[in-house]
Backbone as a printed PyTorch tensor [residue, N CA C, xyz], in Angstrom:
tensor([[[ 26.5700,  -1.7990,  27.2030],
         [ 27.8360,  -2.0070,  26.3820],
         [ 27.9430,  -3.3540,  25.6500]],

        [[ 27.5520,  -4.2690,  26.4110],
         [ 27.5090,  -5.7360,  26.3120],
         [ 26.7940,  -5.9420,  24.9290]],

        [[ 25.4540,  -5.3580,  24.8660],
         [ 24.7280,  -5.3630,  23.8070],
         [ 25.2350,  -4.5290,  22.3040]],

        [[ 25.9750,  -3.7040,  22.4620],
         [ 26.4060,  -3.0200,  21.3670],
         [ 27.6640,  -3.9200,  20.9540]],

        [[ 28.3560,  -4.6130,  21.6160],
         [ 29.3890,  -5.3700,  21.0780],
         [ 28.8020,  -6.6110,  20.4290]],

        [[ 27.9380,  -7.1090,  20.7130],
         [ 27.2370,  -8.1630,  20.1660],
         [ 26.5300,  -7.6390,  18.8000]],

        [[ 25.8210,  -6.4400,  18.9530],
         [ 25.7480,  -5.8110,  17.6920],
         [ 26.8320,  -5.5340,  16.6980]],

        [[ 27.8460,  -5.1230,  16.8680],
         [ 29.0860,  -4.9350,  15.7290],
         [ 29.3180,  -6.2710,  15.6050]],

        [[ 29.5650,  -7.3940,  16.4160],
         [ 29.8080,  -8.6110,  15.8970],
         [ 29.1150,  -9.2310,  14.8550]],

        [[ 27.8440,  -9.0270,  15.1560],
         [ 26.7750,  -9.4000,  14.1270],
         [ 26.8720,  -8.7620,  12.8010]],

        [[ 27.0180,  -7.4180,  12.9020],
         [ 27.2270,  -6.7230,  11.6920],
         [ 28.2580,  -7.1750,  10.8560]],

        [[ 29.4570,  -7.3990,  11.4900],
         [ 30.7720,  -7.8730,  11.0020],
         [ 30.6410,  -9.1170,  10.2830]],

        [[ 29.8510, -10.3740,  11.0220],
         [ 29.6810, -11.5010,  10.4730],
         [ 28.7620, -11.2450,   9.3300]],

        [[ 27.6070, -10.3550,   9.5040],
         [ 26.8380, -10.1690,   8.4870],
         [ 27.3430,  -9.8730,   7.2330]],

        [[ 28.2220,  -8.8020,   7.3200],
         [ 29.2110,  -8.1050,   6.2190],
         [ 29.9730,  -8.9750,   5.5810]],

        [[ 30.9030,  -9.8370,   6.4140],
         [ 31.4850, -10.8610,   5.6200],
         [ 30.8410, -11.9080,   4.9660]],

        [[ 29.8320, -12.1570,   5.4610],
         [ 28.7420, -13.4760,   4.7260],
         [ 28.2300, -12.7360,   3.5470]],

        [[ 28.1390, -11.3110,   3.2330],
         [ 27.4840, -10.8490,   2.2780],
         [ 28.7820, -11.0580,   0.9630]],

        [[ 29.9370, -10.5320,   1.4220],
         [ 31.0420, -10.2620,   0.6190],
         [ 31.8990, -11.7270,   0.1690]],

        [[ 31.3900, -12.4980,   1.0680],
         [ 31.9710, -14.0110,   0.7730],
         [ 33.5660, -13.9780,   0.7430]],

        [[ 34.1160, -14.5170,  -0.4480],
         [ 35.2800, -14.8250,  -0.3810],
         [ 35.8670, -13.8910,  -1.5280]],

        [[ 35.1030, -12.6480,  -2.0350],
         [ 35.5180, -11.9290,  -2.9750],
         [ 36.7300, -11.3510,  -3.0510]],

        [[ 37.2020, -10.9190,  -4.0300],
         [ 38.6780, -10.3230,  -4.2960],
         [ 38.3790,  -9.1430,  -3.7720]],

        [[ 39.9230,  -8.6160,  -3.3390],
         [ 39.7990,  -7.1370,  -2.8470],
         [ 39.1040,  -6.1120,  -3.9210]],

        [[ 39.4690,  -6.4000,  -5.1550],
         [ 39.0720,  -5.6280,  -6.2660],
         [ 37.4820,  -5.6670,  -6.2780]],

        [[ 37.0520,  -6.8090,  -6.2540],
         [ 35.5240,  -6.9140,  -6.1540],
         [ 34.8260,  -6.0660,  -4.7910]],

        [[ 35.3760,  -6.5750,  -3.8450],
         [ 34.8590,  -5.6630,  -2.7140],
         [ 34.9120,  -4.1880,  -2.6980]],

        [[ 36.0490,  -3.7620,  -3.2360],
         [ 36.2600,  -2.3690,  -3.7810],
         [ 35.3250,  -1.9810,  -4.6310]],

        [[ 34.9660,  -2.5260,  -5.6550],
         [ 33.8730,  -2.2470,  -6.7110],
         [ 32.5610,  -2.2250,  -5.6990]],

        [[ 32.2960,  -3.0830,  -5.1530],
         [ 30.9830,  -2.9580,  -4.5330],
         [ 30.8180,  -1.6770,  -3.4450]],

        [[ 31.8040,  -1.3190,  -2.7760],
         [ 31.8590,  -0.1690,  -1.9680],
         [ 31.6210,   0.9020,  -2.9900]],

        [[ 32.4660,   1.1870,  -4.0980],
         [ 32.2760,   2.1810,  -5.0780],
         [ 30.6230,   2.1770,  -5.6410]],

        [[ 29.9770,   1.3430,  -5.7090],
         [ 28.8680,   0.9220,  -6.2920],
         [ 28.0140,   1.5210,  -5.0490]],

        [[ 28.0920,   1.2440,  -3.9720],
         [ 27.0730,   1.5320,  -2.9830],
         [ 27.2350,   3.1280,  -2.7750]],

        [[ 28.5030,   3.7370,  -3.0030],
         [ 28.6950,   5.1960,  -2.9870],
         [ 28.1470,   5.8630,  -4.2270]],

        [[ 27.7990,   4.9550,  -5.3510],
         [ 27.5570,   5.3790,  -6.5140],
         [ 28.6220,   6.2920,  -7.2700]],

        [[ 29.8670,   6.0630,  -6.8850],
         [ 31.1440,   6.4100,  -7.7020],
         [ 31.2860,   5.4190,  -8.9240]],

        [[ 30.6710,   5.8550,  -9.9460],
         [ 30.7800,   4.8980, -11.1980],
         [ 31.8500,   4.8510, -11.8620]],

        [[ 32.5850,   6.0060, -11.8140],
         [ 34.0230,   5.8030, -12.4130],
         [ 35.1380,   4.8170, -11.6330]],

        [[ 34.8810,   4.7370, -10.4540],
         [ 35.8890,   3.9840,  -9.5190],
         [ 35.4610,   2.7090,  -9.6100]],

        [[ 33.9050,   2.5810,  -9.5520],
         [ 33.2430,   1.1140,  -9.5180],
         [ 33.8390,   0.4530, -10.9390]],

        [[ 33.6480,   1.1600, -12.0790],
         [ 34.0690,   0.5510, -13.2140],
         [ 35.9760,   0.1980, -13.1350]],

        [[ 36.3140,   1.0620, -12.7810],
         [ 37.7080,   0.9460, -12.5470],
         [ 38.1530,  -0.5900, -11.9250]],

        [[ 37.4770,  -0.5630, -10.7200],
         [ 37.7390,  -2.1640,  -9.7460],
         [ 36.8000,  -3.1730, -10.2830]],

        [[ 35.8660,  -2.9530, -11.1320],
         [ 35.2940,  -4.0420, -11.6120],
         [ 36.0540,  -4.9770, -12.8740]],

        [[ 36.7070,  -3.7550, -13.8380],
         [ 37.4770,  -4.2130, -14.8690],
         [ 38.7020,  -5.0070, -14.0250]],

        [[ 39.3130,  -4.4640, -12.8580],
         [ 40.2650,  -5.3110, -12.3530],
         [ 39.8940,  -6.4840, -11.7410]],

        [[ 38.6870,  -6.6570, -10.9470],
         [ 38.4250,  -7.6670, -10.4030],
         [ 38.0100,  -8.8450, -11.5970]],

        [[ 37.4660,  -8.2320, -12.6680],
         [ 37.3580,  -9.4410, -14.0310],
         [ 38.8680,  -9.8400, -14.3120]],

        [[ 39.6990,  -9.1940, -14.1480],
         [ 41.2690,  -9.7550, -14.5970],
         [ 41.4550, -10.6910, -13.2080]],

        [[ 41.3800, -10.5280, -12.1190],
         [ 41.5820, -11.3880, -10.9450],
         [ 40.5850, -12.6000, -11.0130]],

        [[ 39.3750, -12.6220, -11.1280],
         [ 38.3250, -13.5050, -11.1120],
         [ 37.6720, -13.6530, -12.3150]],

        [[ 38.6240, -13.9800, -13.5230],
         [ 37.8890, -14.1920, -14.8600],
         [ 36.4990, -15.0600, -14.9690]],

        [[ 36.5000, -16.0550, -14.0930],
         [ 35.4530, -17.0320, -14.0760],
         [ 34.3910, -16.7160, -13.2780]],

        [[ 34.2980, -15.6390, -12.4770],
         [ 33.1800, -14.9700, -11.7820],
         [ 32.0510, -14.3210, -12.7760]],

        [[ 30.9400, -14.9300, -13.0970],
         [ 30.0730, -14.3120, -13.8610],
         [ 29.4090, -13.0270, -13.5960]],

        [[ 29.2240, -12.8000, -11.9720],
         [ 28.8470, -11.7350, -11.4020],
         [ 29.4480, -10.4380, -11.8780]],

        [[ 30.6650, -10.5640, -12.1580],
         [ 31.5840,  -9.5050, -12.7210],
         [ 31.1200,  -8.6280, -13.6120]],

        [[ 30.9080,  -9.5430, -14.7390],
         [ 30.7550,  -8.9090, -16.1790],
         [ 29.2060,  -8.3080, -16.2320]],

        [[ 28.4140,  -9.3070, -15.4290],
         [ 26.9750,  -8.7020, -15.2590],
         [ 26.9020,  -7.5070, -14.5560]],

        [[ 27.6540,  -7.1830, -13.3580],
         [ 27.6810,  -5.7930, -12.8540],
         [ 28.2840,  -4.7600, -13.7780]],

        [[ 29.2720,  -4.9060, -14.5620],
         [ 29.8060,  -4.1070, -15.6110],
         [ 28.6930,  -4.0480, -16.4780]],

        [[ 27.9340,  -4.6420, -17.0070],
         [ 27.0580,  -4.7950, -17.9200],
         [ 25.8920,  -3.5550, -17.4650]],

        [[ 25.3980,  -4.1940, -16.3400],
         [ 24.1440,  -3.4450, -15.8660],
         [ 24.5070,  -2.0320, -15.3610]],

        [[ 25.4810,  -2.0330, -14.4870],
         [ 25.6350,  -0.6840, -13.6010],
         [ 26.6350,   0.4460, -14.3340]],

        [[ 27.3930,  -0.1400, -15.4230],
         [ 28.3270,   0.7120, -15.8720],
         [ 27.9600,   0.8910, -17.3620]],

        [[ 27.9590,   0.1290, -18.0730],
         [ 27.8720,   0.1600, -19.6680],
         [ 26.3040,   0.4800, -19.8310]],

        [[ 25.1200,  -0.1320, -19.2690],
         [ 23.7680,   0.2370, -19.4630],
         [ 23.6370,   1.8180, -19.0420]],

        [[ 24.0310,   1.9800, -17.7020],
         [ 24.0330,   3.4800, -17.3680],
         [ 24.4130,   4.3510, -18.5630]],

        [[ 25.4430,   4.0370, -19.0080],
         [ 26.0400,   4.9880, -20.0440],
         [ 25.5100,   4.8940, -21.4320]],

        [[ 24.4770,   3.9700, -21.7060],
         [ 23.7140,   3.6540, -22.8960],
         [ 24.7060,   3.2620, -23.8400]],

        [[ 25.8680,   2.3350, -23.2120],
         [ 26.7530,   1.6810, -24.1010],
         [ 26.2850,   0.4730, -24.3970]],

        [[ 25.0680,   0.0830, -25.0500],
         [ 24.6070,  -1.0330, -25.5600],
         [ 25.3690,  -2.3270, -25.9380]],

        [[ 26.2320,  -1.9930, -27.0200],
         [ 27.2280,  -2.9670, -27.4380],
         [ 28.1810,  -3.4450, -26.0790]],

        [[ 28.8020,  -2.6660, -25.2080],
         [ 29.5440,  -3.1780, -24.1420],
         [ 28.6790,  -3.5870, -23.4310]],

        [[ 27.3560,  -3.4110, -22.8760],
         [ 26.6240,  -4.0370, -21.8730],
         [ 26.3580,  -5.5120, -22.6280]],

        [[ 25.8540,  -5.4380, -23.7850],
         [ 25.5090,  -7.0000, -24.2650],
         [ 26.9690,  -7.7260, -24.4920]],

        [[ 27.8740,  -7.3450, -24.6050],
         [ 29.2990,  -8.2390, -24.5080],
         [ 29.2050,  -8.6480, -23.1040]],

        [[ 29.3720,  -7.7100, -22.2040],
         [ 29.4730,  -8.1060, -20.8590],
         [ 28.4060,  -9.3750, -20.2400]],

        [[ 27.1580,  -8.9960, -20.6780],
         [ 25.9370, -10.0510, -20.3260],
         [ 26.3310, -11.1790, -21.1160]],

        [[ 26.6180, -11.1730, -22.3850],
         [ 27.0150, -12.6080, -23.0990],
         [ 28.2680, -13.3250, -22.2820]],

        [[ 29.1260, -12.5610, -21.9580],
         [ 30.2830, -13.2330, -21.1630],
         [ 29.8910, -14.0650, -19.8570]],

        [[ 28.9990, -13.1420, -19.1410],
         [ 28.4280, -13.6570, -18.1590],
         [ 27.8060, -14.8530, -18.0880]],

        [[ 26.7640, -14.9320, -19.2880],
         [ 26.0020, -16.1050, -19.4490],
         [ 27.0960, -17.1910, -19.8710]],

        [[ 28.0970, -17.0220, -20.6300],
         [ 29.0300, -17.8580, -21.3680],
         [ 29.8400, -18.6990, -20.0130]],

        [[ 30.0820, -17.6970, -18.8210],
         [ 30.8120, -18.3460, -18.1210],
         [ 30.2800, -19.3690, -17.1350]],

        [[ 28.7680, -18.8960, -16.8190],
         [ 28.0740, -19.7720, -15.8070],
         [ 26.4420, -19.1870, -15.7450]],

        [[ 25.5740, -19.4270, -16.6190],
         [ 24.3580, -18.8450, -16.6510],
         [ 23.5400, -19.3230, -15.2000]],

        [[ 23.6830, -20.4970, -14.9060],
         [ 23.0490, -20.8940, -13.7040],
         [ 23.4820, -20.6570, -12.4250]],

        [[ 24.7100, -19.9770, -12.3200],
         [ 25.3160, -19.3360, -10.9780],
         [ 24.3070, -18.4080, -10.4650]],

        [[ 24.2010, -18.8340,  -9.1180],
         [ 23.1480, -17.9600,  -8.2470],
         [ 24.0890, -16.5040,  -7.8490]],

        [[ 23.6230, -15.3990,  -8.0450],
         [ 24.3990, -14.4540,  -7.8010],
         [ 23.4340, -13.2290,  -7.0540]],

        [[ 23.7850, -12.3440,  -6.4340],
         [ 23.4120, -11.1600,  -5.9510],
         [ 22.3120, -11.5350,  -4.7630]],

        [[ 21.0230, -11.1870,  -5.2830],
         [ 19.7620, -11.6210,  -4.2220],
         [ 19.1680, -12.8420,  -4.6380]],

        [[ 19.9760, -14.0270,  -5.0720],
         [ 19.3290, -15.2140,  -5.1540],
         [ 19.2790, -15.7270,  -6.3750]],

        [[ 19.0190, -14.8900,  -7.4910],
         [ 18.6100, -15.1340,  -8.9390],
         [ 19.7770, -15.6610,  -9.7560]],

        [[ 19.5600, -16.5110, -10.6810],
         [ 20.7390, -16.7620, -11.5310],
         [ 21.1230, -15.8560, -12.7120]],

        [[ 22.5130, -15.9730, -12.8320],
         [ 23.0580, -15.1060, -13.8190],
         [ 21.9010, -14.8100, -15.1520]],

        [[ 21.3920, -15.8940, -15.8110],
         [ 20.3270, -15.8950, -16.7360],
         [ 19.3200, -15.0310, -16.3870]],

        [[ 18.5640, -15.3330, -15.5600],
         [ 17.4740, -14.5700, -14.8340],
         [ 17.7880, -13.1360, -14.8940]],

        [[ 19.0530, -12.6190, -14.1520],
         [ 19.3590, -11.2950, -14.1980],
         [ 19.7400, -10.5910, -15.3610]],

        [[ 20.2280, -11.1890, -16.3020],
         [ 20.4440, -10.7820, -17.6270],
         [ 19.3010, -10.6060, -18.4150]],

        [[ 18.3590, -11.7700, -18.4510],
         [ 17.2050, -11.4450, -19.2010],
         [ 16.2340, -10.3780, -18.6210]],

        [[ 16.2480, -10.0290, -17.2430],
         [ 15.4500,  -8.9780, -16.6030],
         [ 16.0800,  -7.6140, -17.1550]],

        [[ 17.4420,  -7.6590, -17.1410],
         [ 18.1940,  -6.3220, -17.3350],
         [ 17.7750,  -5.8040, -18.7320]],

        [[ 18.0110,  -7.0160, -19.7510],
         [ 17.8910,  -6.6300, -20.9720],
         [ 16.2460,  -6.1230, -21.1860]],

        [[ 15.5600,  -6.8270, -20.8580],
         [ 14.0170,  -6.4740, -21.0860],
         [ 13.9830,  -4.8720, -20.4260]],

        [[ 14.3260,  -4.6790, -19.2580],
         [ 14.2160,  -3.5600, -18.6330],
         [ 14.5880,  -2.5570, -19.7030]],

        [[ 16.0350,  -2.5810, -20.1860],
         [ 16.4600,  -1.7470, -21.0240],
         [ 15.4760,  -1.5030, -22.3900]],

        [[ 15.4630,  -2.6300, -22.6090],
         [ 14.5610,  -2.5240, -24.0870],
         [ 13.2020,  -1.6890, -23.9160]],

        [[ 12.4720,  -2.2460, -22.8170],
         [ 11.2710,  -1.4490, -22.4850],
         [ 11.2980,   0.0250, -22.3790]],

        [[ 12.5460,   0.3330, -21.4380],
         [ 12.5950,   1.9510, -21.1360],
         [ 13.0220,   2.5220, -22.7210]],

        [[ 13.6920,   2.2040, -23.6510],
         [ 14.0800,   2.5340, -25.0170],
         [ 12.6250,   2.5060, -25.8620]],

        [[ 12.1220,   1.4790, -25.8500],
         [ 10.8890,   1.5810, -26.5110],
         [  9.9170,   2.6750, -25.9340]],

        [[  9.4410,   2.8210, -24.8020],
         [  8.5870,   3.6660, -24.0210],
         [  9.0640,   5.1300, -24.4590]],

        [[ 10.4720,   5.5120, -24.3150],
         [ 11.0250,   6.5780, -24.5620],
         [ 10.7930,   7.1600, -26.0710]],

        [[ 10.6060,   6.3250, -26.9160],
         [ 10.3420,   6.3610, -28.2640],
         [  8.6480,   6.4750, -28.4450]],

        [[  8.0850,   5.9190, -27.8460],
         [  6.4020,   5.8370, -27.7910],
         [  6.2660,   7.5060, -27.3740]],

        [[  6.8460,   7.8790, -26.2730],
         [  6.5910,   9.0910, -25.6490],
         [  7.0400,  10.2100, -26.6640]],

        [[  8.1950,  10.0450, -27.3900],
         [  8.6020,  11.1860, -28.1690],
         [  7.8590,  11.2650, -29.4010]],

        [[  7.3730,  10.0030, -29.6980],
         [  6.3100,  10.0130, -30.9760],
         [  5.0610,  10.6690, -30.9080]],

        [[  4.5160,  10.3970, -29.6430],
         [  3.4420,  11.2360, -29.2530],
         [  3.6340,  12.3920, -29.1240]],

        [[  4.7900,  13.0030, -28.6320],
         [  4.8000,  14.5110, -28.5030],
         [  5.0600,  15.0320, -30.0170]],

        [[  5.7200,  14.4330, -30.7350],
         [  5.6980,  14.5210, -32.5410],
         [  4.5400,  15.0120, -32.8520]],

        [[  3.5740,  14.1130, -32.5530],
         [  2.1590,  14.0610, -33.2380],
         [  1.3890,  15.3930, -32.6410]],

        [[  1.7920,  15.6490, -31.5090],
         [  1.0690,  17.0040, -31.0860],
         [  1.5580,  18.5350, -31.1110]],

        [[  3.0410,  18.1440, -31.6330],
         [  3.5600,  19.5390, -31.8940],
         [  3.5440,  20.2010, -33.4550]],

        [[  3.9910,  21.3670, -33.3220],
         [  3.9460,  22.1830, -34.6230],
         [  5.1600,  22.6010, -34.9210]],

        [[  5.6710,  23.0540, -36.1200],
         [  7.0760,  23.7330, -36.4160],
         [  7.9520,  22.9580, -36.2800]],

        [[  8.9820,  23.6200, -35.8400],
         [ 10.4860,  22.8450, -35.6970],
         [ 10.5860,  21.7360, -34.9150]],

        [[  9.7810,  22.0110, -33.6950],
         [  9.8270,  20.9690, -32.4870],
         [  9.6010,  19.6760, -32.9180]],

        [[  8.6780,  19.5580, -34.1610],
         [  8.0820,  18.1600, -34.5650],
         [  9.5430,  17.5500, -34.9960]],

        [[ 10.2480,  17.9620, -35.8180],
         [ 11.3470,  17.4570, -36.3330],
         [ 12.3940,  16.9310, -35.2310]],

        [[ 12.4600,  17.6470, -34.2900],
         [ 13.4220,  17.1100, -33.0520],
         [ 12.8520,  16.2200, -32.5360]],

        [[ 11.5260,  15.9940, -32.3630],
         [ 10.7620,  15.2690, -31.5790],
         [ 10.7060,  13.7590, -32.2270]],

        [[ 10.8030,  14.0680, -33.6770],
         [ 10.6210,  12.6300, -34.3980],
         [ 12.1860,  12.1780, -34.6040]],

        [[ 13.0440,  12.8940, -34.4920],
         [ 14.3510,  12.3250, -34.5780],
         [ 14.8190,  11.5370, -33.1800]],

        [[ 14.1080,  12.2960, -32.1940],
         [ 14.4090,  11.6060, -30.8300],
         [ 13.5310,  10.0680, -30.7670]],

        [[ 12.4120,  10.3050, -31.2480],
         [ 11.6640,   8.8700, -31.4270],
         [ 12.2280,   7.9530, -32.1960]],

        [[ 12.7640,   8.2970, -33.4050],
         [ 13.6680,   7.3610, -34.0680],
         [ 14.4360,   6.7280, -33.4660]],

        [[ 15.2260,   7.5800, -33.0410],
         [ 16.7850,   7.1790, -32.1160],
         [ 16.3900,   6.2460, -31.0540]],

        [[ 15.2760,   6.5190, -30.1910],
         [ 15.0150,   5.6140, -29.1900],
         [ 14.4150,   4.2800, -29.6810]],

        [[ 13.7710,   4.2300, -30.8300],
         [ 13.1730,   2.8510, -31.4380],
         [ 14.6050,   2.2470, -31.9930]],

        [[ 15.3320,   2.8840, -32.4610],
         [ 16.4690,   2.0510, -32.9800],
         [ 17.3860,   1.6860, -31.7740]],

        [[ 17.2800,   2.0920, -30.5420],
         [ 18.1010,   1.6340, -29.4240],
         [ 17.7220,   0.3940, -29.1570]],

        [[ 16.2130,   0.3550, -28.8860],
         [ 15.4330,  -0.7840, -28.5340],
         [ 15.5450,  -2.0260, -29.4640]]])
């Protein structure tokens, strides 16, 4: 029993260390992110941004986990720019700076869109008939996203 209580104490300290002094809103948002409840995560990230307007991690998370997932590239870039303007050198999440995370995320989404366009264009070249037109439109759309 004694070892279990030490384990619980360690886990509690570890959990508090990870969360730091984050607001209730940011803590709630992180829990919803873990649960992959994106609607609630967005709600609480927006609230967290109101409470902690100087925290660049919040707009970064909004951009990456909410707007990018929904392919809302304009909103994603708006949040990324806000995070960079707040403090691009702040260390967040797993130890990287805001600037590093934003560059990595933008590169990842650009690469995904570009590769999707390449795949659709390859399909277009192999197809005959009506499928060609649809595939070409998808390729063009993906290249425009990139």
